[in-house]
Short mmCIF file of C-alpha atoms and ligand atoms in Angstrom, two decimals:
data_model
loop_
_atom_site.label_atom_id
_atom_site.label_comp_id
_atom_site.label_asym_id
_atom_site.label_seq_id
_atom_site.Cartn_x
_atom_site.Cartn_y
_atom_site.Cartn_z
CA UNK A 1 61.31 23.69 -19.74
CA UNK A 2 59.03 22.60 -16.95
CA UNK A 3 56.50 24.86 -15.27
CA UNK A 4 56.00 24.57 -11.54
CA UNK A 5 52.84 26.36 -10.54
CA UNK A 6 50.08 25.78 -8.11
CA UNK A 7 46.69 24.87 -9.52
CA UNK A 8 43.38 26.41 -8.41
CA UNK A 9 42.25 24.83 -5.19
CA UNK A 10 38.77 23.98 -6.37
CA UNK A 11 40.24 21.25 -8.58
CA UNK A 12 41.13 19.29 -5.46
CA UNK A 13 37.50 18.29 -4.94
CA UNK A 14 36.23 18.58 -8.48
CA UNK A 15 34.09 15.81 -9.91
CA UNK A 16 33.14 16.75 -13.47
CA UNK A 17 30.06 16.01 -15.52
CA UNK A 18 30.25 16.41 -19.29
CA UNK A 19 27.17 17.77 -21.03
CA UNK A 20 26.57 17.51 -24.75
CA UNK A 21 24.20 20.48 -25.06
CA UNK A 22 22.25 19.20 -28.08
CA UNK A 23 21.14 16.19 -26.10
CA UNK A 24 20.69 17.13 -22.48
CA UNK A 25 17.38 18.89 -22.07
CA UNK A 26 15.12 20.75 -24.48
CA UNK A 27 13.37 23.60 -22.67
CA UNK A 28 11.37 25.10 -25.54
CA UNK A 29 10.10 22.06 -27.38
CA UNK A 30 12.01 22.51 -30.63
CA UNK A 31 13.55 19.05 -30.36
CA UNK A 32 17.06 20.08 -29.46
CA UNK A 33 18.71 20.61 -26.09
CA UNK A 34 19.53 24.16 -24.97
CA UNK A 35 21.10 26.29 -22.27
CA UNK A 36 17.84 26.87 -20.40
CA UNK A 37 17.40 23.11 -20.39
CA UNK A 38 20.80 22.72 -18.74
CA UNK A 39 19.87 25.37 -16.17
CA UNK A 40 16.70 23.45 -15.36
CA UNK A 41 18.80 20.38 -14.59
CA UNK A 42 21.47 21.96 -12.40
CA UNK A 43 19.77 20.59 -9.30
CA UNK A 44 20.07 17.15 -10.83
CA UNK A 45 23.78 17.71 -11.48
CA UNK A 46 24.29 18.71 -7.87
CA UNK A 47 22.19 15.90 -6.48
CA UNK A 48 24.24 13.43 -8.53
CA UNK A 49 27.37 14.52 -6.68
CA UNK A 50 28.98 16.59 -9.43
CA UNK A 51 30.38 20.03 -8.76
CA UNK A 52 31.77 20.96 -12.17
CA UNK A 53 30.57 20.86 -15.77
CA UNK A 54 32.20 20.73 -19.14
CA UNK A 55 29.82 21.74 -21.90
CA UNK A 56 30.68 20.77 -25.48
CA UNK A 57 30.88 23.69 -27.96
CA UNK A 58 27.79 25.85 -27.84
CA UNK A 59 28.94 28.66 -30.13
CA UNK A 60 27.56 29.89 -33.42
CA UNK A 61 28.39 27.25 -36.04
CA UNK A 62 27.16 25.61 -39.24
CA UNK A 63 27.42 22.34 -37.24
CA UNK A 64 29.35 20.25 -39.71
CA UNK A 65 31.21 18.75 -36.75
CA UNK A 66 28.61 19.19 -34.01
CA UNK A 67 29.92 22.68 -33.20
CA UNK A 68 33.65 21.95 -33.34
CA UNK A 69 33.47 24.13 -36.44
CA UNK A 70 33.05 27.53 -34.81
CA UNK A 71 31.78 30.40 -36.92
CA UNK A 72 31.68 33.01 -34.16
CA UNK A 73 33.53 32.42 -30.89
CA UNK A 74 31.78 35.28 -29.18
CA UNK A 75 28.21 34.20 -29.73
CA UNK A 76 26.14 31.35 -28.34
CA UNK A 77 24.50 29.33 -31.14
CA UNK A 78 20.90 30.44 -31.61
CA UNK A 79 19.67 26.87 -31.29
CA UNK A 80 21.01 26.80 -27.71
CA UNK A 81 19.94 30.28 -26.67
CA UNK A 82 21.69 33.60 -26.17
CA UNK A 83 24.80 34.96 -24.50
CA UNK A 84 22.52 36.17 -21.69
CA UNK A 85 21.29 32.61 -21.20
CA UNK A 86 24.78 31.27 -20.76
CA UNK A 87 25.69 34.03 -18.32
CA UNK A 88 22.63 32.99 -16.36
CA UNK A 89 23.85 29.41 -16.52
CA UNK A 90 27.17 30.49 -14.98
CA UNK A 91 25.34 32.37 -12.22
CA UNK A 92 22.87 29.59 -11.46
CA UNK A 93 25.66 27.00 -11.45
CA UNK A 94 27.81 29.11 -9.14
CA UNK A 95 24.90 29.51 -6.74
CA UNK A 96 24.93 25.75 -6.41
CA UNK A 97 28.69 25.45 -6.07
CA UNK A 98 29.10 24.15 -9.61
CA UNK A 99 31.89 25.39 -11.91
CA UNK A 100 31.44 25.55 -15.66
CA UNK A 101 34.02 24.90 -18.36
CA UNK A 102 33.25 25.76 -21.96
CA UNK A 103 34.91 24.09 -24.93
CA UNK A 104 37.65 26.05 -26.69
CA UNK A 105 38.48 25.06 -30.25
CA UNK A 106 41.79 26.81 -30.91
CA UNK A 107 43.18 24.76 -33.80
CA UNK A 108 40.62 25.51 -36.48
CA UNK A 109 37.42 27.36 -37.25
CA UNK A 110 34.53 26.72 -39.57
CA UNK A 111 35.22 27.70 -43.16
CA UNK A 112 32.23 30.00 -42.68
CA UNK A 113 34.03 32.00 -39.98
CA UNK A 114 34.50 35.66 -40.93
CA UNK A 115 38.26 35.35 -40.33
CA UNK A 116 38.45 32.60 -42.91
CA UNK A 117 36.32 34.38 -45.49
CA UNK A 118 38.67 37.35 -45.25
CA UNK A 119 41.71 35.10 -45.40
CA UNK A 120 40.43 33.54 -48.62
CA UNK A 121 40.36 36.88 -50.45
CA UNK A 122 43.07 37.44 -53.08
CA UNK A 123 43.95 40.92 -51.80
CA UNK A 124 46.21 40.94 -48.74
CA UNK A 125 44.40 41.88 -45.54
CA UNK A 126 44.84 41.44 -41.81
CA UNK A 127 43.49 37.87 -41.96
CA UNK A 128 45.70 36.67 -44.81
CA UNK A 129 48.05 34.88 -42.41
CA UNK A 130 45.34 33.75 -39.97
CA UNK A 131 45.16 30.37 -41.76
CA UNK A 132 47.79 28.22 -43.41
CA UNK A 133 47.95 28.75 -47.18
CA UNK A 134 50.48 27.52 -49.69
CA UNK A 135 51.85 29.97 -52.23
CA UNK A 136 50.00 28.45 -55.19
CA UNK A 137 46.68 26.79 -55.79
CA UNK A 138 48.63 23.98 -57.45
CA UNK A 139 50.76 23.30 -54.42
CA UNK A 140 49.46 20.75 -51.88
CA UNK A 141 52.53 19.30 -50.18
CA UNK A 142 52.35 15.80 -48.78
CA UNK A 143 51.86 15.14 -45.12
CA UNK A 144 48.88 17.47 -44.62
CA UNK A 145 45.32 17.70 -45.87
CA UNK A 146 44.57 20.59 -48.23
CA UNK A 147 41.68 22.20 -50.01
CA UNK A 148 42.36 23.90 -53.28
CA UNK A 149 40.11 25.41 -55.92
CA UNK A 150 37.60 26.63 -53.37
CA UNK A 151 38.66 30.28 -53.18
CA UNK A 152 39.98 33.02 -55.40
CA UNK A 153 43.15 33.34 -53.39
CA UNK A 154 46.02 31.65 -55.22
CA UNK A 155 46.85 28.99 -52.66
CA UNK A 156 45.64 25.81 -51.02
CA UNK A 157 44.57 25.91 -47.39
CA UNK A 158 45.39 23.34 -44.76
CA UNK A 159 42.73 21.43 -42.86
CA UNK A 160 42.98 20.57 -39.20
CA UNK A 161 40.21 17.97 -39.14
CA UNK A 162 37.19 17.73 -41.45
CA UNK A 163 36.81 19.41 -44.85
CA UNK A 164 35.12 22.45 -43.32
CA UNK A 165 37.71 23.00 -40.57
CA UNK A 166 40.66 25.02 -41.93
CA UNK A 167 43.70 25.09 -39.65
CA UNK A 168 44.41 28.35 -37.87
CA UNK A 169 47.95 29.53 -38.40
CA UNK A 170 50.20 29.44 -35.35
CA UNK A 171 53.22 28.93 -37.58
CA UNK A 172 55.65 26.08 -38.06
CA UNK A 173 58.41 24.84 -35.81
CA UNK A 174 60.65 23.13 -38.38
CA UNK A 175 60.38 24.98 -41.67
CA UNK A 176 60.81 22.95 -44.85
CA UNK A 177 59.45 25.47 -47.36
CA UNK A 178 60.11 29.12 -46.50
CA UNK A 179 57.97 30.28 -49.44
CA UNK A 180 54.79 29.79 -47.48
CA UNK A 181 55.62 28.40 -44.03
CA UNK A 182 55.97 30.99 -41.28
CA UNK A 183 57.90 30.40 -38.07
CA UNK A 184 55.80 30.17 -34.93
CA UNK A 185 57.93 33.01 -33.60
CA UNK A 186 57.12 35.32 -36.52
CA UNK A 187 55.03 38.36 -35.72
CA UNK A 188 52.72 37.59 -38.64
CA UNK A 189 51.21 34.64 -36.73
CA UNK A 190 51.05 36.32 -33.32
CA UNK A 191 47.52 37.68 -33.95
CA UNK A 192 46.20 34.10 -34.01
CA UNK A 193 47.16 33.40 -30.41
CA UNK A 194 46.06 36.88 -29.43
CA UNK A 195 42.66 36.24 -30.98
CA UNK A 196 42.33 33.03 -28.98
CA UNK A 197 43.34 34.83 -25.78
CA UNK A 198 40.61 37.33 -26.51
CA UNK A 199 38.08 34.51 -26.78
CA UNK A 200 39.27 33.05 -23.48
CA UNK A 201 39.05 36.39 -21.71
CA UNK A 202 35.67 37.19 -23.21
CA UNK A 203 34.05 34.13 -21.60
CA UNK A 204 36.01 34.23 -18.36
CA UNK A 205 34.92 37.84 -17.95
CA UNK A 206 31.32 36.67 -18.26
CA UNK A 207 31.66 34.02 -15.59
CA UNK A 208 33.02 30.85 -17.22
CA UNK A 209 35.47 28.95 -15.00
CA UNK A 210 37.73 27.80 -17.79
CA UNK A 211 37.85 25.62 -20.87
CA UNK A 212 38.28 22.13 -22.09
CA UNK A 213 40.69 22.64 -24.98
CA UNK A 214 40.05 20.77 -28.19
CA UNK A 215 43.06 19.20 -29.98
CA UNK A 216 45.35 21.27 -27.78
CA UNK A 217 48.48 19.73 -29.29
CA UNK A 218 47.60 20.76 -32.84
CA UNK A 219 48.60 24.43 -32.91
CA UNK A 220 52.11 24.66 -34.35
CA UNK A 221 52.76 22.54 -37.44
CA UNK A 222 55.80 20.33 -37.96
CA UNK A 223 56.42 20.39 -34.25
CA UNK A 224 57.25 16.75 -33.56
CA UNK A 225 58.22 17.12 -29.91
CA UNK A 226 55.55 19.81 -29.36
CA UNK A 227 58.00 22.27 -27.81
CA UNK A 228 56.71 25.15 -29.92
CA UNK A 229 53.06 24.34 -29.26
CA UNK A 230 53.85 24.05 -25.55
CA UNK A 231 55.56 27.43 -25.58
CA UNK A 232 52.37 29.06 -26.88
CA UNK A 233 50.22 27.46 -24.20
CA UNK A 234 52.65 28.64 -21.53
CA UNK A 235 51.84 32.17 -22.63
CA UNK A 236 48.16 31.47 -22.18
CA UNK A 237 48.83 29.99 -18.76
CA UNK A 238 50.89 33.01 -17.76
CA UNK A 239 48.00 35.26 -18.74
CA UNK A 240 45.60 33.15 -16.65
CA UNK A 241 47.92 33.03 -13.65
CA UNK A 242 48.08 36.77 -13.76
CA UNK A 243 44.51 37.75 -14.47
CA UNK A 244 42.34 34.69 -13.78
CA UNK A 245 44.10 32.54 -11.17
CA UNK A 246 40.94 30.50 -10.55
CA UNK A 247 40.43 29.59 -14.21
CA UNK A 248 41.25 26.12 -15.44
CA UNK A 249 42.34 24.67 -18.77
CA UNK A 250 41.87 20.95 -19.44
CA UNK A 251 43.63 19.69 -22.55
CA UNK A 252 42.65 17.10 -25.05
CA UNK A 253 46.21 15.92 -25.47
CA UNK A 254 46.50 12.61 -23.61
CA UNK A 255 50.13 13.13 -22.76
CA UNK A 256 50.26 14.71 -19.33
CA UNK A 257 54.03 14.98 -19.02
CA UNK A 258 53.94 17.30 -22.04
CA UNK A 259 50.52 18.94 -21.58
CA UNK A 260 50.83 19.58 -17.85
CA UNK A 261 54.57 19.84 -17.26
CA UNK A 262 55.58 21.59 -20.46
CA UNK A 263 52.50 23.36 -21.82
CA UNK A 264 51.16 24.41 -18.43
CA UNK A 265 47.68 22.87 -18.62
CA UNK A 266 46.04 22.39 -15.24
CA UNK A 267 44.67 19.04 -16.35
CA UNK A 268 45.01 16.62 -19.23
CA UNK A 269 42.52 13.94 -20.28
CA UNK A 270 43.29 10.27 -20.09
CA UNK A 271 41.52 9.16 -23.25
CA UNK A 272 41.23 5.90 -25.11
CA UNK A 273 44.68 6.23 -26.65
CA UNK A 274 46.48 2.92 -26.81
CA UNK A 275 48.45 2.03 -23.74
CA UNK A 276 46.77 4.70 -21.63
CA UNK A 277 44.91 3.87 -18.44
CA UNK A 278 41.33 4.15 -19.69
CA UNK A 279 42.11 2.12 -22.80
CA UNK A 280 43.54 -0.74 -20.77
CA UNK A 281 40.88 -0.40 -18.07
CA UNK A 282 37.70 -0.11 -20.15
CA UNK A 283 38.10 -0.26 -23.90
CA UNK A 284 40.65 -2.81 -24.95
CA UNK A 285 39.33 -5.60 -27.17
CA UNK A 286 40.87 -8.40 -29.15
CA UNK A 287 38.49 -9.39 -31.92
CA UNK A 288 35.12 -9.69 -30.20
CA UNK A 289 36.53 -10.33 -26.77
CA UNK A 290 37.01 -7.63 -24.20
CA UNK A 291 40.50 -7.85 -22.77
CA UNK A 292 40.33 -4.69 -20.67
CA UNK A 293 40.98 -4.97 -16.94
CA UNK A 294 37.32 -4.47 -15.98
CA UNK A 295 35.99 -7.18 -18.31
CA UNK A 296 35.00 -9.91 -15.94
CA UNK A 297 36.31 -12.69 -18.14
CA UNK A 298 39.61 -11.00 -18.98
CA UNK A 299 41.38 -12.07 -15.77
CA UNK A 300 44.29 -9.76 -16.35
CA UNK A 301 46.61 -8.29 -13.80
CA UNK A 302 46.26 -4.54 -13.24
CA UNK A 303 50.01 -4.21 -13.65
CA UNK A 304 50.00 -3.32 -17.34
CA UNK A 305 47.12 -0.86 -16.89
CA UNK A 306 48.95 0.94 -14.11
CA UNK A 307 52.50 0.94 -15.42
CA UNK A 308 52.56 4.05 -17.58
CA UNK A 309 49.88 5.72 -15.48
CA UNK A 310 51.85 5.55 -12.23
CA UNK A 311 54.96 6.74 -14.00
CA UNK A 312 53.16 9.76 -15.46
CA UNK A 313 51.42 10.39 -12.14
CA UNK A 314 54.80 10.64 -10.44
CA UNK A 315 56.15 12.85 -13.22
CA UNK A 316 53.29 15.32 -13.12
CA UNK A 317 52.55 15.36 -9.39
CA UNK A 318 52.38 18.90 -8.10
CA UNK A 319 52.10 20.43 -11.55
CA UNK A 320 48.59 19.39 -12.53
CA UNK A 321 46.25 16.48 -12.93
CA UNK A 322 45.36 13.67 -15.24
CA UNK A 323 41.64 13.26 -15.85
CA UNK A 324 40.24 9.74 -16.09
CA UNK A 325 36.93 9.68 -17.98
CA UNK A 326 33.93 7.36 -18.12
CA UNK A 327 33.70 8.20 -21.80
CA UNK A 328 33.02 11.20 -23.97
CA UNK A 329 31.28 12.29 -27.16
CA UNK A 330 33.98 10.74 -29.36
CA UNK A 331 33.91 7.11 -28.22
CA UNK A 332 31.30 4.42 -27.85
CA UNK A 333 29.70 4.60 -24.44
CA UNK A 334 31.15 2.71 -21.51
CA UNK A 335 28.12 0.39 -21.62
CA UNK A 336 29.20 -0.73 -25.09
CA UNK A 337 32.36 -2.23 -23.60
CA UNK A 338 31.30 -3.22 -20.09
CA UNK A 339 28.05 -4.64 -18.75
CA UNK A 340 26.46 -3.16 -15.66
CA UNK A 341 28.14 -5.48 -13.19
CA UNK A 342 31.49 -4.58 -14.72
CA UNK A 343 30.73 -0.87 -14.73
CA UNK A 344 29.82 -0.90 -11.06
CA UNK A 345 33.34 -2.03 -10.21
CA UNK A 346 34.84 0.30 -12.83
CA UNK A 347 33.10 3.36 -11.34
CA UNK A 348 34.69 2.66 -7.97
CA UNK A 349 38.07 2.80 -9.68
CA UNK A 350 37.27 5.89 -11.77
CA UNK A 351 36.04 7.84 -8.75
CA UNK A 352 38.85 6.87 -6.40
CA UNK A 353 41.82 7.58 -8.65
CA UNK A 354 44.04 10.61 -8.13
CA UNK A 355 43.44 13.41 -10.62
CA UNK A 356 40.13 14.91 -11.69
CA UNK A 357 37.44 12.47 -12.86
CA UNK A 358 34.93 13.20 -15.65
CA UNK A 359 31.64 11.38 -16.07
CA UNK A 360 29.97 11.63 -19.48
CA UNK A 361 26.26 12.54 -19.27
CA UNK A 362 24.12 9.44 -19.08
CA UNK A 363 26.92 7.11 -18.03
CA UNK A 364 25.77 7.56 -14.43
CA UNK A 365 22.53 5.75 -15.34
CA UNK A 366 24.13 3.38 -17.84
CA UNK A 367 22.81 4.87 -21.06
CA UNK A 368 23.44 2.70 -24.07
CA UNK A 369 25.36 3.25 -27.24
CA UNK A 370 22.64 3.45 -29.90
CA UNK A 371 24.23 2.82 -33.29
CA UNK A 372 22.57 4.89 -35.98
CA UNK A 373 22.99 7.12 -38.98
CA UNK A 374 25.56 9.86 -38.64
CA UNK A 375 24.46 13.31 -37.49
CA UNK A 376 26.52 16.50 -37.92
CA UNK A 377 29.78 14.72 -38.63
CA UNK A 378 29.35 12.30 -35.76
CA UNK A 379 29.75 9.06 -37.75
CA UNK A 380 30.21 6.21 -35.25
CA UNK A 381 30.19 8.79 -32.43
CA UNK A 382 26.52 9.61 -33.02
CA UNK A 383 25.44 6.56 -31.02
CA UNK A 384 27.00 8.07 -27.89
CA UNK A 385 25.26 11.41 -28.36
CA UNK A 386 21.58 10.50 -27.96
CA UNK A 387 19.26 12.49 -25.67
CA UNK A 388 19.48 12.18 -21.91
CA UNK A 389 16.92 9.82 -20.46
CA UNK A 390 15.07 11.56 -17.66
CA UNK A 391 11.89 9.65 -17.05
CA UNK A 392 10.48 6.49 -18.62
CA UNK A 393 6.92 7.74 -18.03
CA UNK A 394 7.29 10.93 -20.09
CA UNK A 395 7.18 11.46 -23.86
CA UNK A 396 10.68 11.24 -25.33
CA UNK A 397 11.83 10.05 -21.90
CA UNK A 398 11.45 13.61 -20.65
CA UNK A 399 14.09 15.09 -22.94
CA UNK A 400 11.71 17.13 -25.09
CA UNK A 401 8.04 17.65 -25.84
CA UNK A 402 8.70 17.89 -29.59
CA UNK A 403 7.36 15.42 -32.12
CA UNK A 404 10.60 15.34 -34.02
CA UNK A 405 13.90 15.29 -32.21
CA UNK A 406 17.36 16.38 -33.27
CA UNK A 407 18.47 12.84 -32.46
CA UNK A 408 16.01 10.21 -31.34
CA UNK A 409 16.06 8.90 -27.78
CA UNK A 410 16.87 5.29 -27.00
CA UNK A 411 13.53 3.63 -27.78
CA UNK A 412 14.43 0.35 -26.09
CA UNK A 413 11.78 -0.76 -23.59
CA UNK A 414 14.41 -1.05 -20.87
CA UNK A 415 16.21 2.23 -21.59
CA UNK A 416 17.63 3.33 -18.21
CA UNK A 417 16.17 6.58 -16.87
CA UNK A 418 16.98 9.05 -14.10
CA UNK A 419 13.58 9.17 -12.32
CA UNK A 420 13.37 5.40 -12.00
CA UNK A 421 16.97 5.05 -10.80
CA UNK A 422 16.55 7.78 -8.23
CA UNK A 423 13.74 5.79 -6.68
CA UNK A 424 15.85 2.62 -6.53
CA UNK A 425 18.43 2.66 -3.75
CA UNK A 426 20.46 -0.04 -5.50
CA UNK A 427 20.68 1.70 -8.87
CA UNK A 428 23.85 2.59 -10.71
CA UNK A 429 22.92 6.27 -10.32
CA UNK A 430 22.86 5.82 -6.56
CA UNK A 431 26.26 4.15 -6.66
CA UNK A 432 27.82 6.95 -8.72
CA UNK A 433 26.27 9.62 -6.51
CA UNK A 434 27.47 7.89 -3.33
CA UNK A 435 30.99 7.55 -4.71
CA UNK A 436 31.13 11.19 -5.83
CA UNK A 437 29.95 12.34 -2.38
CA UNK A 438 32.45 10.09 -0.63
CA UNK A 439 35.25 11.41 -2.79
CA UNK A 440 34.44 15.03 -2.04
CA UNK A 441 34.06 14.35 1.69
CA UNK A 442 37.37 12.50 2.15
CA UNK A 443 40.56 14.48 1.62
CA UNK A 444 42.40 11.17 1.03
CA UNK A 445 40.37 10.77 -2.14
CA UNK A 446 40.90 14.27 -3.43
CA UNK A 447 42.73 14.94 -6.66
CA UNK A 448 46.17 15.33 -5.18
CA UNK A 449 46.08 12.51 -2.61
CA UNK A 450 48.73 9.85 -3.01
CA UNK A 451 48.12 6.43 -4.53
CA UNK A 452 50.14 3.48 -3.28
CA UNK A 453 49.59 0.01 -4.68
CA UNK A 454 49.43 -2.58 -1.91
CA UNK A 455 48.30 -5.64 -3.87
CA UNK A 456 48.46 -6.21 -7.60
CA UNK A 457 48.38 -9.91 -8.33
CA UNK A 458 48.20 -11.99 -11.48
CA UNK A 459 44.71 -13.16 -10.49
CA UNK A 460 43.35 -9.66 -11.17
CA UNK A 461 43.08 -8.30 -7.64
CA UNK A 462 44.10 -4.71 -7.18
CA UNK A 463 44.27 -2.93 -3.85
CA UNK A 464 45.61 0.60 -3.38
CA UNK A 465 45.81 3.10 -0.61
CA UNK A 466 44.78 6.68 -1.22
CA UNK A 467 46.32 9.27 1.01
CA UNK A 468 46.73 8.32 4.64
CA UNK A 469 44.11 5.78 5.40
CA UNK A 470 41.67 5.07 2.56
CA UNK A 471 41.95 1.73 0.79
CA UNK A 472 40.28 0.53 -2.38
CA UNK A 473 40.16 -3.20 -3.20
CA UNK A 474 38.93 -4.47 -6.56
CA UNK A 475 38.10 -7.88 -7.89
CA UNK A 476 36.72 -7.24 -11.38
CA UNK A 477 36.81 -10.94 -12.33
CA UNK A 478 33.93 -13.43 -12.36
CA UNK A 479 35.65 -15.61 -9.73
CA UNK A 480 36.19 -15.29 -6.01
CA UNK A 481 39.62 -13.91 -5.12
CA UNK A 482 41.82 -13.58 -2.06
CA UNK A 483 42.53 -10.09 -0.78
CA UNK A 484 45.86 -10.08 1.00
CA UNK A 485 45.17 -6.88 2.88
CA UNK A 486 43.23 -6.74 6.13
CA UNK A 487 39.94 -4.97 5.66
CA UNK A 488 39.13 -2.06 7.98
CA UNK A 489 35.94 -0.04 8.40
CA UNK A 490 33.86 -0.26 5.23
CA UNK A 491 33.04 3.03 3.54
CA UNK A 492 31.55 1.65 0.35
CA UNK A 493 30.81 -1.75 -1.08
CA UNK A 494 29.56 -3.15 -4.36
CA UNK A 495 29.46 -6.94 -4.52
CA UNK A 496 30.47 -8.60 -1.25
CA UNK A 497 33.28 -10.17 0.71
CA UNK A 498 33.62 -12.76 3.46
CA UNK A 499 36.24 -13.92 5.88
CA UNK A 500 37.27 -17.55 5.97
CA UNK A 501 40.21 -19.18 7.78
CA UNK A 502 41.79 -15.83 8.44
CA UNK A 503 41.54 -14.85 4.78
CA UNK A 504 39.43 -12.17 3.13
CA UNK A 505 37.65 -13.41 0.03
CA UNK A 506 36.24 -10.94 -2.47
CA UNK A 507 33.18 -12.24 -4.29
CA UNK A 508 33.23 -12.00 -8.10
CA UNK A 509 33.00 -8.38 -9.28
CA UNK A 510 33.43 -6.76 -5.95
CA UNK A 511 34.85 -3.38 -5.09
CA UNK A 512 35.21 -2.10 -1.55
CA UNK A 513 36.50 1.09 -0.04
CA UNK A 514 37.62 0.94 3.57
CA UNK A 515 39.54 2.96 6.06
CA UNK A 516 42.30 1.96 8.42
CA UNK A 517 45.56 3.41 9.52
CA UNK A 518 48.24 2.99 6.84
CA UNK A 519 50.59 0.04 6.65
C1 GLC B 601 38.16 16.71 -30.85
C2 GLC B 601 36.70 16.66 -30.47
C3 GLC B 601 35.93 16.04 -31.59
C4 GLC B 601 36.08 16.91 -32.81
C5 GLC B 601 37.55 17.13 -33.15
C6 GLC B 601 37.73 18.26 -34.13
O1 GLC B 601 38.71 15.45 -30.95
O2 GLC B 601 36.54 15.98 -29.25
O3 GLC B 601 34.59 15.83 -31.27
O4 GLC B 601 35.44 16.31 -33.91
O5 GLC B 601 38.32 17.45 -32.03
O6 GLC B 601 37.48 19.50 -33.52
CA1 CA B 602 15.46 23.61 -27.50
#
C-alpha cells in the first residue's frame, strides 16, 4: 500500500541544522550544553542560513546511550533545563522563522523508565505487555538479544540496542512461538503505539514542529518486509494529517521507498549505509584509501553514486523527501573522510540536491573528529560529539566557562572556530551560509525541484540541472577536467574555471552553480 499525501510546505525550503544538546552551548557554566545555550545561539543558526533544527534527545534519562535511553518522555532532562525552557526555545526559534524537531525514540526506553519497572513485576499489570518478554526466565530464543535474571518476573526481556534499552512491544508480524509472541494486531500491544502518540502530541501541543524518529524501522519484530511496522506509522501519519498538518516526521530508516511511500514519513535520512548516496559520496574507503566520489584522488564516475539514488528519487517523488546529511552523531565527522578542499566541493553537492539537507553542528566550520575515550555509550562516535567551537579567543573556545567539561573541546591549536570564520570572507562557514541562502532563494533548488543529469563522465565530472534553469557542475578530482555544458551566469563558485579553444575547463576541485535556460 502506498500513501499519496502532500507534505507540509515549509519543507520545500528547509535547510536543517542538527544540534547535539550536550555539546552546543553551556549557558550556566556547569560544563554541559543546555537549552538556554541553544536559545542564545539561534541568531547564529539563522545567520548561517539554516531555518530548521533537529535536536538530539533532551529528555530525562540515565544517559547510558547519550539520551537514547529515555526514562521520562514528558520531561526535559534536568541537565538541559526545564519544559518551560524548551517551550521558550520553540517560541524564540519560531520568531526567527526556525522550525524545531525533537528526537523521538519509539523502539525502546531506558530500563529505568517507569513503564519498564512496572513491566518487570511478577504480578500482571497494565504494563506487562509494554515490553517483549518470553514466558520463562530460561528461554532466550536465538535471533534476538535478551536479558534474563535481572527481574523477578519469570521471563527474559528483549533488547532493542544496548543492555539498558529494552524493546517496547509493538508485537510480531510472523509469529513463531505463540506462547509469548503477540501479533502486532492484538489489542494487548495497542497501548504501546497509543503511548507514543501521546508523547508526539504532548510536544507538538507545546510548539515542537515534529520529530526525527530513531530506529523507525524497529517497531514490529519478525517483520522482514516491514509491512507491519509501516502500517503502524501510517496510523501516526493519519493522526498528524488530521490534527497537526504542519508537523513533520523524519525517519532513521535509510530506505525511502519503504519509509516514505509505505510508512508515510515525510522524510527519510540518507545515511552511511552501504550503496547509499552519502556512503558513495563521502565515506567509502578501501583500506586506508578514500574511494568516495568526493575524494580528490579517487577519480571515480558519479554514475555508481547516483544510480540507486535517482531510482529512489523517482520512486518517492511527490510522496516525501530523502535527506542527505553532512554527518551526524553516529559517524565520524565529514572532516575525517574529506579534507577541506574536498568538503568545499561536497557542500555544493549536499546543498543543491533535491530533498531536505541536514548539516551536523560544527561541520559548517569543519570541526574535526577527535578520537577519545567513550562517553555515555558513544564509543567511536564520541569523537564526533565534542563541544561546538565558537571563538578561539575564549576559554573552552566559548563553549563553556566551566573548568571541567562534559566532553573536552578540540584542543588543537588550529581548531576551527565560528568567530574567526565569520570574519574571513573565504571561510568554509561563509561558503555553507552562501549556499544555504542561495538554495532558499531559488525555487529551482528547493526540495521538490527536479534533478536532471546532463554530464556524468568517467573522468569524474558531474553536471546536473535543478528545476528549470539552475545548473551545478562538479569536478571533485585533483586534475583539470572538461565540462561539456556551456556555462551561463555564475551564481556560486568554489575553485575556478577557464575557457580555452571553445571548451570550458574546470580547475581541480571546482564546483560551480550557474543559471541559463534549460537545454
Ligand atoms: C540511533 C541513534 C543512535 C542510538 C541508537 C539507539 O541509531 O542515532 O545514536 O544509539 O539509535 O537508540
Ligand atoms: Ca549547562
